[in-house]
Coordinates of C-alpha atoms and ligand atoms in Angstrom, one line a residue:
M1 CA 100.7 -1.5 -84.7
S2 CA 99.1 -3.4 -87.6
A3 CA 97.0 -1.5 -90.2
M4 CA 93.6 -0.3 -88.9
P5 CA 90.8 -1.5 -91.2
L6 CA 88.5 1.2 -92.6
E7 CA 85.5 -0.4 -90.8
Q8 CA 87.3 0.1 -87.5
L9 CA 87.9 3.8 -88.4
R10 CA 84.2 4.1 -89.3
S11 CA 83.1 2.7 -86.0
S12 CA 85.6 4.9 -84.1
V13 CA 84.6 8.3 -85.4
R14 CA 81.4 10.4 -84.9
G15 CA 82.2 12.8 -87.8
A16 CA 81.8 12.0 -91.5
I17 CA 84.2 9.9 -93.5
V18 CA 84.2 11.1 -97.1
Q19 CA 85.7 9.1 -100.1
P20 CA 85.8 9.6 -103.8
G21 CA 82.4 8.9 -105.3
D22 CA 80.5 10.0 -102.2
P23 CA 78.0 12.9 -102.9
A24 CA 79.9 15.1 -100.4
Y25 CA 83.4 14.4 -101.9
E26 CA 83.6 17.2 -104.4
S27 CA 82.8 20.0 -101.9
A28 CA 84.7 18.3 -99.0
R29 CA 88.0 18.2 -101.1
Q30 CA 87.9 21.9 -102.0
V31 CA 90.3 24.3 -100.3
Y32 CA 90.2 28.1 -100.5
N33 CA 92.7 28.5 -103.3
G34 CA 91.0 27.5 -106.6
M35 CA 94.4 26.7 -108.1
I36 CA 94.7 23.7 -105.9
D37 CA 93.0 20.6 -107.3
K38 CA 93.9 17.7 -105.1
R39 CA 92.0 14.4 -104.7
P40 CA 92.5 12.8 -101.3
A41 CA 91.7 9.1 -100.9
L42 CA 89.9 9.8 -97.6
I43 CA 88.7 12.9 -95.7
V44 CA 87.8 12.5 -92.0
R45 CA 85.6 15.4 -90.9
C46 CA 86.4 15.2 -87.2
V47 CA 84.0 16.5 -84.6
D48 CA 86.1 15.9 -81.5
V49 CA 89.5 14.9 -80.2
A50 CA 88.6 11.2 -80.2
D51 CA 87.9 11.4 -84.0
V52 CA 91.3 13.1 -84.4
I53 CA 93.1 10.3 -82.5
A54 CA 91.4 7.6 -84.6
A55 CA 92.2 9.5 -87.9
V56 CA 95.9 9.9 -86.9
N57 CA 96.1 6.2 -86.0
Y58 CA 94.4 5.2 -89.2
G59 CA 96.7 7.3 -91.4
R60 CA 99.9 6.1 -89.6
T61 CA 99.1 2.4 -89.5
N62 CA 98.0 2.5 -93.2
N63 CA 101.1 4.5 -94.3
L64 CA 98.8 7.2 -95.8
L65 CA 100.2 10.6 -96.7
T66 CA 98.4 12.7 -94.1
A67 CA 97.4 16.4 -94.4
I68 CA 95.8 18.5 -91.6
R69 CA 93.2 21.0 -92.5
G70 CA 92.1 23.9 -90.2
G71 CA 90.6 26.7 -92.2
G72 CA 91.8 25.4 -95.6
H73 CA 93.3 28.8 -96.6
N74 CA 96.9 27.8 -97.2
G75 CA 98.2 29.3 -100.4
G76 CA 100.2 26.2 -101.4
G77 CA 97.2 23.9 -100.5
L78 CA 98.9 22.3 -97.5
G79 CA 95.6 21.5 -96.0
T80 CA 95.0 18.7 -98.5
C81 CA 96.9 16.1 -100.5
D82 CA 96.6 13.7 -103.4
D83 CA 95.7 10.0 -102.7
G84 CA 96.2 10.4 -98.9
L85 CA 94.2 11.2 -95.8
V86 CA 92.9 14.7 -94.9
I87 CA 92.2 15.2 -91.2
D88 CA 89.7 18.0 -91.5
L89 CA 89.0 20.0 -88.4
S90 CA 86.7 22.5 -89.9
L91 CA 83.7 21.2 -87.9
M92 CA 85.5 21.6 -84.6
K93 CA 84.4 25.2 -83.8
G94 CA 84.0 25.2 -80.1
I95 CA 85.1 28.5 -78.4
R96 CA 85.1 29.4 -74.7
V97 CA 85.9 32.9 -73.5
D98 CA 87.0 33.2 -69.9
P99 CA 86.5 36.9 -69.1
T100 CA 88.0 36.6 -65.7
A101 CA 91.3 35.1 -66.9
C102 CA 91.2 37.2 -70.1
A103 CA 91.7 34.1 -72.2
V104 CA 89.9 32.3 -75.0
R105 CA 90.1 28.6 -75.8
V106 CA 89.5 27.9 -79.5
Q107 CA 89.1 24.6 -81.3
G108 CA 91.3 23.7 -84.3
G109 CA 88.6 24.3 -86.9
C110 CA 87.7 27.9 -86.0
T111 CA 88.3 30.8 -88.4
G112 CA 89.5 34.3 -87.3
G113 CA 85.9 35.5 -87.7
D114 CA 84.6 32.8 -85.4
M115 CA 87.1 33.8 -82.7
D116 CA 86.6 37.6 -83.1
H117 CA 82.8 37.1 -83.0
A118 CA 83.1 35.3 -79.7
T119 CA 85.6 37.6 -78.0
H120 CA 84.1 40.8 -79.2
A121 CA 81.0 40.1 -77.1
F122 CA 83.3 40.4 -74.1
G123 CA 85.1 43.6 -75.3
M124 CA 88.3 41.7 -76.1
A125 CA 90.4 40.4 -78.9
T126 CA 93.6 38.6 -79.6
P127 CA 96.0 39.1 -82.5
G128 CA 95.0 37.2 -85.7
G129 CA 95.1 38.0 -89.4
T130 CA 93.4 40.5 -91.7
V131 CA 90.8 38.3 -93.4
S132 CA 88.2 36.7 -91.2
T133 CA 87.8 33.5 -93.2
T134 CA 91.4 32.4 -92.5
G135 CA 91.9 29.4 -90.1
V136 CA 93.1 30.3 -86.6
A137 CA 95.1 27.0 -86.6
G138 CA 97.3 27.3 -89.6
L139 CA 97.7 31.1 -89.2
T140 CA 98.8 30.7 -85.6
L141 CA 101.1 27.8 -86.1
G142 CA 103.1 29.8 -88.7
G143 CA 103.2 32.9 -86.4
G144 CA 100.1 35.0 -87.1
I145 CA 100.6 38.5 -88.5
G146 CA 97.8 41.1 -88.4
H147 CA 96.3 44.4 -87.4
L148 CA 97.2 43.8 -83.7
T149 CA 100.8 42.8 -84.2
R150 CA 102.3 46.1 -83.3
P151 CA 100.3 46.6 -80.0
Y152 CA 100.1 43.0 -78.9
G153 CA 102.6 40.8 -80.9
L154 CA 102.1 37.9 -83.2
A155 CA 99.3 35.4 -82.6
I156 CA 101.9 33.0 -81.1
D157 CA 103.1 35.7 -78.6
N158 CA 99.6 35.4 -77.1
L159 CA 99.4 31.6 -77.1
L160 CA 99.2 30.1 -73.6
E161 CA 98.6 26.5 -74.2
V162 CA 97.8 23.9 -76.9
D163 CA 96.2 20.5 -76.9
V164 CA 98.0 18.2 -79.4
V165 CA 97.4 14.7 -80.9
L166 CA 100.9 13.4 -81.7
A167 CA 101.9 11.2 -84.6
D168 CA 101.7 8.1 -82.4
G169 CA 98.1 8.9 -81.4
R170 CA 99.0 10.2 -77.9
F171 CA 97.3 13.3 -76.6
V172 CA 99.4 15.9 -74.8
T173 CA 99.0 19.4 -73.6
A174 CA 101.9 21.8 -74.1
D175 CA 102.7 25.1 -72.5
E176 CA 105.7 26.9 -70.9
K177 CA 105.9 24.1 -68.2
R178 CA 104.5 21.0 -69.8
N179 CA 106.3 19.7 -72.9
P180 CA 108.0 23.1 -73.3
D181 CA 110.1 22.0 -76.3
L182 CA 106.8 21.2 -78.2
F183 CA 105.3 24.5 -77.1
W184 CA 108.4 26.3 -78.4
A185 CA 108.2 24.5 -81.7
V186 CA 104.5 25.0 -82.5
R187 CA 104.9 28.7 -82.0
G188 CA 106.0 29.3 -85.7
G189 CA 107.0 25.8 -86.8
G190 CA 103.7 25.1 -88.5
G191 CA 101.8 21.8 -88.5
N192 CA 104.9 19.7 -88.2
F193 CA 104.5 18.4 -84.7
G194 CA 100.9 17.0 -84.4
V195 CA 97.3 18.0 -84.8
I196 CA 96.4 20.9 -82.6
T197 CA 92.9 20.3 -81.4
S198 CA 92.7 23.5 -79.3
F199 CA 94.5 26.7 -78.6
L200 CA 94.4 28.9 -75.5
F201 CA 95.1 32.6 -76.2
R202 CA 95.5 35.7 -74.0
L203 CA 92.9 38.4 -74.7
H204 CA 93.3 42.2 -74.7
P205 CA 90.8 45.0 -74.3
V206 CA 90.0 45.7 -78.0
T207 CA 86.5 46.7 -79.1
T208 CA 86.4 49.7 -81.4
V209 CA 89.4 50.5 -83.6
T210 CA 90.1 53.5 -85.8
A211 CA 90.7 52.0 -89.1
G212 CA 90.3 52.2 -92.9
P213 CA 92.3 53.0 -96.0
T214 CA 94.3 55.9 -97.3
F215 CA 95.0 55.7 -101.1
W216 CA 97.6 57.5 -103.2
P217 CA 98.1 57.4 -107.0
I218 CA 100.6 54.5 -107.7
D219 CA 103.1 57.1 -109.1
Q220 CA 103.4 58.6 -105.6
T221 CA 104.8 55.3 -104.3
P222 CA 108.4 56.6 -103.7
E223 CA 107.3 59.5 -101.5
V224 CA 104.7 57.4 -99.7
M225 CA 107.0 54.4 -99.1
K226 CA 109.8 56.6 -97.8
A227 CA 107.5 58.4 -95.4
Y228 CA 105.7 55.2 -94.4
Q229 CA 108.8 53.3 -93.3
E230 CA 110.1 56.4 -91.4
F231 CA 106.7 56.8 -89.8
I232 CA 105.7 53.3 -88.8
L233 CA 108.9 52.2 -87.3
K234 CA 108.8 55.2 -84.9
A235 CA 105.0 55.2 -84.3
P236 CA 103.6 54.4 -80.9
E237 CA 102.5 50.7 -80.7
D238 CA 98.8 51.6 -80.6
V239 CA 99.1 52.7 -84.2
S240 CA 99.4 50.2 -87.0
G241 CA 98.8 50.2 -90.7
F242 CA 100.1 48.0 -93.5
L243 CA 101.2 49.3 -96.9
A244 CA 99.6 47.8 -100.0
F245 CA 99.5 48.0 -103.8
L246 CA 96.2 47.2 -105.3
T247 CA 93.7 48.0 -108.0
V248 CA 90.7 49.8 -106.6
P249 CA 87.8 47.4 -106.9
P250 CA 84.5 48.5 -108.5
V251 CA 82.5 48.4 -105.3
P252 CA 80.3 51.1 -103.7
L253 CA 82.8 51.4 -100.8
F254 CA 85.0 53.4 -103.1
P255 CA 84.2 56.4 -105.3
A256 CA 83.4 55.4 -108.9
E257 CA 86.2 57.6 -110.3
L258 CA 88.8 55.5 -108.6
H259 CA 87.5 52.1 -109.7
G260 CA 90.1 50.3 -111.7
S261 CA 93.0 52.6 -110.8
K262 CA 96.2 51.3 -109.3
V263 CA 97.0 52.7 -105.9
C264 CA 99.6 52.7 -103.1
A265 CA 97.7 52.4 -99.9
V266 CA 97.9 52.2 -96.1
I267 CA 95.2 50.2 -94.4
W268 CA 95.1 51.6 -90.9
C269 CA 94.2 50.1 -87.6
S270 CA 94.7 51.9 -84.3
T271 CA 93.6 50.7 -80.9
A272 CA 94.0 54.3 -79.5
A273 CA 91.0 56.5 -78.8
P274 CA 89.8 58.1 -82.1
E275 CA 91.1 61.6 -81.4
R276 CA 94.6 60.2 -80.5
A277 CA 94.6 57.8 -83.5
D278 CA 93.7 60.7 -85.8
R279 CA 96.4 63.0 -84.3
L280 CA 99.1 60.3 -84.6
T281 CA 98.4 59.4 -88.2
K282 CA 97.4 62.8 -89.6
A283 CA 100.8 63.8 -91.0
M284 CA 101.3 60.4 -92.7
R285 CA 97.9 60.5 -94.2
A286 CA 98.6 63.9 -95.6
V287 CA 101.8 62.9 -97.4
G288 CA 101.7 63.7 -101.2
T289 CA 98.1 64.0 -102.5
P290 CA 95.9 61.1 -101.3
V291 CA 92.9 60.3 -103.5
L292 CA 91.0 58.7 -100.6
D293 CA 91.3 58.9 -96.9
H294 CA 88.5 56.9 -95.3
V295 CA 89.6 56.3 -91.7
G296 CA 87.2 56.2 -88.7
P297 CA 86.0 54.2 -85.7
M298 CA 84.6 50.7 -86.4
P299 CA 84.1 47.5 -84.4
F300 CA 87.2 45.4 -84.6
P301 CA 85.3 42.4 -86.2
A302 CA 84.1 44.8 -89.0
L303 CA 87.7 45.6 -89.9
Q304 CA 88.6 41.9 -89.9
G305 CA 85.7 41.2 -92.3
L306 CA 86.3 44.3 -94.5
F307 CA 87.9 42.4 -97.4
D308 CA 85.9 39.1 -97.1
P309 CA 83.3 40.0 -99.8
L310 CA 86.1 40.7 -102.4
L311 CA 87.8 37.4 -101.6
P312 CA 85.4 34.5 -101.7
P313 CA 86.7 30.9 -101.8
G314 CA 87.6 29.4 -105.1
L315 CA 89.7 32.2 -106.7
Q316 CA 93.0 31.5 -108.3
W317 CA 95.9 32.5 -105.9
Y318 CA 99.7 32.5 -106.5
W319 CA 101.9 33.6 -103.6
R320 CA 105.5 34.8 -103.0
A321 CA 106.9 36.4 -99.9
D322 CA 110.0 37.7 -98.1
F323 CA 110.9 39.4 -94.9
A324 CA 112.5 42.9 -95.2
K325 CA 114.4 45.2 -92.8
E326 CA 114.0 48.3 -94.9
F327 CA 113.2 49.6 -98.4
T328 CA 116.1 51.4 -100.1
A329 CA 115.5 53.8 -102.9
D330 CA 116.4 51.0 -105.4
A331 CA 114.0 48.6 -103.8
V332 CA 111.2 51.2 -103.8
A333 CA 111.8 51.8 -107.5
K334 CA 111.5 48.1 -108.2
H335 CA 108.3 47.9 -106.1
L336 CA 106.8 50.7 -108.2
A337 CA 107.8 49.1 -111.5
H338 CA 106.2 45.8 -110.6
A339 CA 103.2 47.2 -108.9
R340 CA 102.5 49.3 -112.0
A341 CA 102.6 46.0 -114.0
M342 CA 100.1 44.3 -111.6
P343 CA 97.5 42.4 -113.6
A344 CA 94.1 44.0 -113.5
G345 CA 91.7 42.7 -110.9
L346 CA 92.3 41.4 -107.4
S347 CA 96.1 40.9 -107.3
Q348 CA 97.9 42.8 -104.6
V349 CA 101.0 43.3 -102.5
H350 CA 100.9 43.7 -98.7
I351 CA 103.7 44.9 -96.6
Y352 CA 103.0 44.2 -92.9
P353 CA 104.9 45.9 -90.1
I354 CA 106.1 43.2 -87.7
D355 CA 107.9 45.4 -85.1
G356 CA 106.4 46.8 -81.9
A357 CA 105.4 44.1 -79.4
A358 CA 106.6 41.4 -81.8
H359 CA 110.1 42.8 -81.5
R360 CA 110.1 42.3 -77.7
V361 CA 110.4 38.5 -78.3
G362 CA 113.8 37.2 -79.1
T363 CA 114.7 35.3 -82.3
G364 CA 115.2 32.0 -80.3
D365 CA 112.3 32.5 -77.9
T366 CA 109.8 30.9 -80.3
A367 CA 110.4 29.0 -83.6
F368 CA 109.5 32.3 -85.5
S369 CA 113.1 33.5 -86.2
F370 CA 112.8 36.8 -88.1
R371 CA 112.2 39.0 -85.0
D372 CA 114.8 41.4 -86.4
A373 CA 112.9 42.0 -89.6
N374 CA 110.6 45.0 -89.7
F375 CA 108.3 44.0 -92.5
A376 CA 106.6 40.8 -94.0
V377 CA 106.1 41.4 -97.7
V378 CA 103.6 39.2 -99.6
I379 CA 102.9 39.4 -103.3
V380 CA 99.7 37.7 -104.4
G381 CA 98.4 37.1 -107.9
I382 CA 94.6 36.7 -107.5
D383 CA 92.1 36.1 -110.3
P384 CA 88.7 34.4 -110.5
D385 CA 89.4 33.0 -114.0
P386 CA 91.6 29.9 -114.2
A387 CA 92.5 31.1 -117.8
N388 CA 94.5 33.9 -116.1
K389 CA 96.5 31.5 -113.9
Q390 CA 99.7 31.9 -115.9
V391 CA 99.5 35.7 -116.0
I392 CA 99.2 36.1 -112.2
T393 CA 101.9 33.5 -111.6
D394 CA 104.4 35.1 -114.0
W395 CA 103.7 38.6 -112.5
C396 CA 104.1 37.3 -109.0
K397 CA 107.4 35.4 -109.7
G398 CA 108.8 38.3 -111.6
Y399 CA 108.0 40.7 -108.8
F400 CA 109.6 38.4 -106.2
D401 CA 112.7 37.7 -108.3
A402 CA 113.3 41.5 -108.6
L403 CA 112.8 42.2 -104.9
H404 CA 114.3 39.1 -103.3
P405 CA 117.9 40.5 -103.4
Y406 CA 116.8 43.4 -101.2
S407 CA 115.1 41.0 -98.6
A408 CA 116.2 39.8 -95.2
G409 CA 116.7 36.3 -96.7
G410 CA 113.7 34.1 -95.6
A411 CA 110.0 34.4 -95.7
Y412 CA 107.0 34.1 -93.4
V413 CA 106.1 30.4 -93.9
N414 CA 102.4 31.1 -94.1
F415 CA 102.9 33.3 -97.2
M416 CA 104.9 30.6 -99.1
M417 CA 103.9 28.1 -101.7
D418 CA 105.7 24.8 -102.1
E419 CA 109.2 26.4 -102.6
G420 CA 111.6 23.7 -101.6
Q421 CA 113.6 22.7 -98.5
E422 CA 116.3 25.4 -98.9
R423 CA 113.6 28.1 -98.6
V424 CA 112.1 26.4 -95.5
E425 CA 115.5 26.4 -93.8
A426 CA 116.2 30.0 -94.8
S427 CA 112.9 31.0 -93.2
F428 CA 113.7 29.4 -89.8
R429 CA 117.5 30.2 -89.9
E430 CA 119.2 29.2 -86.7
N431 CA 116.0 27.8 -85.2
Y432 CA 115.9 25.1 -87.9
A433 CA 118.3 22.7 -86.2
R434 CA 116.4 22.9 -82.9
L435 CA 113.1 22.4 -84.7
A436 CA 114.6 19.2 -86.4
V437 CA 115.4 17.8 -82.9
V438 CA 111.9 18.5 -81.6
K439 CA 110.5 17.0 -84.8
A440 CA 112.6 13.8 -84.2
R441 CA 111.2 13.6 -80.7
Y442 CA 107.5 14.0 -81.5
D443 CA 107.2 12.8 -85.1
P444 CA 110.3 10.8 -85.9
A445 CA 108.8 9.1 -89.0
N446 CA 107.7 12.5 -90.4
V447 CA 104.0 11.4 -90.5
F448 CA 103.1 15.1 -90.7
R449 CA 105.0 16.3 -93.8
V450 CA 102.3 18.0 -95.8
N451 CA 103.6 21.4 -94.6
Q452 CA 106.7 23.6 -94.8
N453 CA 108.5 20.6 -93.6
I454 CA 111.0 20.3 -90.8
R455 CA 112.9 17.0 -91.4
P456 CA 113.4 15.0 -88.2
A457 CA 117.0 15.5 -87.0
A458 CA 118.1 11.9 -87.7
I459 CA 116.9 12.1 -91.3
A460 CA 118.4 15.5 -91.8
V461 CA 121.8 14.2 -90.6
Ligands
FAD501 C1 92.8 35.5 -97.9 C2 93.9 35.2 -97.0 C3 94.4 36.1 -96.1 C4 95.4 35.8 -95.2 N1 95.8 36.8 -94.3 C5 96.8 36.5 -93.4 C6 97.1 37.5 -92.4 O1 96.6 38.5 -92.4 N2 98.1 37.1 -91.5 C7 98.7 35.9 -91.6 O2 99.6 35.6 -90.7 N3 98.4 35.0 -92.5 C8 97.5 35.3 -93.5 N4 97.2 34.4 -94.4 C9 98.0 33.2 -94.6 C10 97.5 32.1 -93.6 O3 98.1 32.3 -92.3 C11 97.9 30.7 -94.1 O4 97.3 30.5 -95.4 C12 97.5 29.6 -93.1 O5 98.2 28.4 -93.6 C13 96.0 29.4 -93.1 O6 95.7 28.5 -92.1 P1 94.4 27.6 -92.3 O7 94.2 26.8 -91.1 O8 93.3 28.3 -92.9 O9 95.0 26.6 -93.5 P2 95.0 25.1 -93.9 O10 95.1 25.1 -95.3 O11 93.8 24.4 -93.3 O12 96.2 24.5 -93.2 C14 97.5 25.0 -93.5 C15 98.6 24.2 -92.8 O13 98.5 24.5 -91.4 C16 98.6 23.3 -90.7 N5 97.4 23.1 -89.8 C17 96.2 23.6 -90.0 N6 95.4 23.3 -89.0 C18 96.2 22.6 -88.1 C19 96.0 22.0 -86.9 N7 94.8 22.1 -86.3 N8 97.0 21.3 -86.3 C20 98.2 21.2 -86.9 N9 98.5 21.8 -88.1 C21 97.5 22.4 -88.7 C22 98.8 22.2 -91.6 O14 100.2 21.9 -91.6 C23 98.5 22.7 -92.9 O15 99.4 22.2 -93.9 C24 96.1 34.6 -95.3 C25 95.7 33.7 -96.2 C26 94.6 33.9 -97.1 C27 94.2 32.9 -98.1

């Protein structure tokens, strides 16, 4: 196909085309992480599938580096690129709940908050993340870890169908029966295989959850971490809670005397009835001497939006991550040392349990390989001031370097920055070779390479 002229693209799309110099350019090029400062040549703000097809064809025929943007939350800034094309889906926010089939169809520009809002009205939810402004698309394509992982699995474990615009501009639907190789690959393999214009998810009866934080002084980390891992891996699946290290923010939600102190925390979420949730978590919440225990019933979307006000777009973020099977006494000691050295402010560490329902799916059943890991660890340096960029980066890298030897080897791709091909392969393990074959079939020229990239098999060989 010869190069498509820009005028032809303009006449083919109903959404906006934004270029450098346009009044909308500066805001349209921003992504969530303020550390990312990329300047695309063209941003196509798609409003429907036809726009996506035109944009994909334009990028390919003009040999433009092409990035796909869902919610724009990716830590490494993989929803944008320098000098290339951004296919921005953030205006594609259609959602349709089918209460009879217990399913929801979500367009590629929806955030977790959009989806939870729509499904909560029907008394249902599907697993997503823990911050409502994150894009459903990118989160799901990497796997999707969150509060509902223990009871209902990863986001991909609830994915029933996707609509995809492929690199050659064709539109296909993939599910267990149609294009099953593609359906396997998009469940964990990221945005490597095409632009997903809509996702169909299974829904579960989730309305009110028993949720909130328990905080301990950071020095009680050894006792809390030991008790936590023993507790959570044996807990019934309707109980979940991720472990965190953080500095208590100076907001009215927390008592003034705790503001600014570093804590070891568990952020709870149980889908059980409140009395059962309280009974099941009581002993763990009483370990050591907690300084705050603020757990109670709340609507599920309220939990999902709990941290939104603290984390507006535009902050500086630097990420590192690993999967872990357990935390030995040595590893716990290193966590404590590095958590104590956490820069003041918003930086934090989250340790998400990824067992329960997520363990009932085999390592080769989807592209997400680390089904035998128990925890996804993410270390994030966060600061509003670009002057502190180096401080949060150095802390994050130092923490990671100290803990990586105790890890399971790879990381959750959605918690990684641009860390090189070896890291990508380590994160897919034995699934990488199969992903490379699927990539060669659906995107042989590696048009979609602004991602944790799977190289098409022919190139890899
Ligand atoms: C504050 C915050 C909280 C987070 N919490 C969680 C959490 O609880 N659980 C969790 O699992 N992750 C979490 N993440 C990580 C998150 O999953 C990744 O950042 C993910 O990439 C975000 O998806 P997005 O659509 O917003 O990103 P974008 O930056 O828009 O896209 C990221 C990548 O996804 C791909 N992509 C996006 N949309 C499409 C599409 N429609 N079709 C094909 N490819 C596409 C592209 O390859 C792109 O490179 C969090 C991130 C942040 C910043």
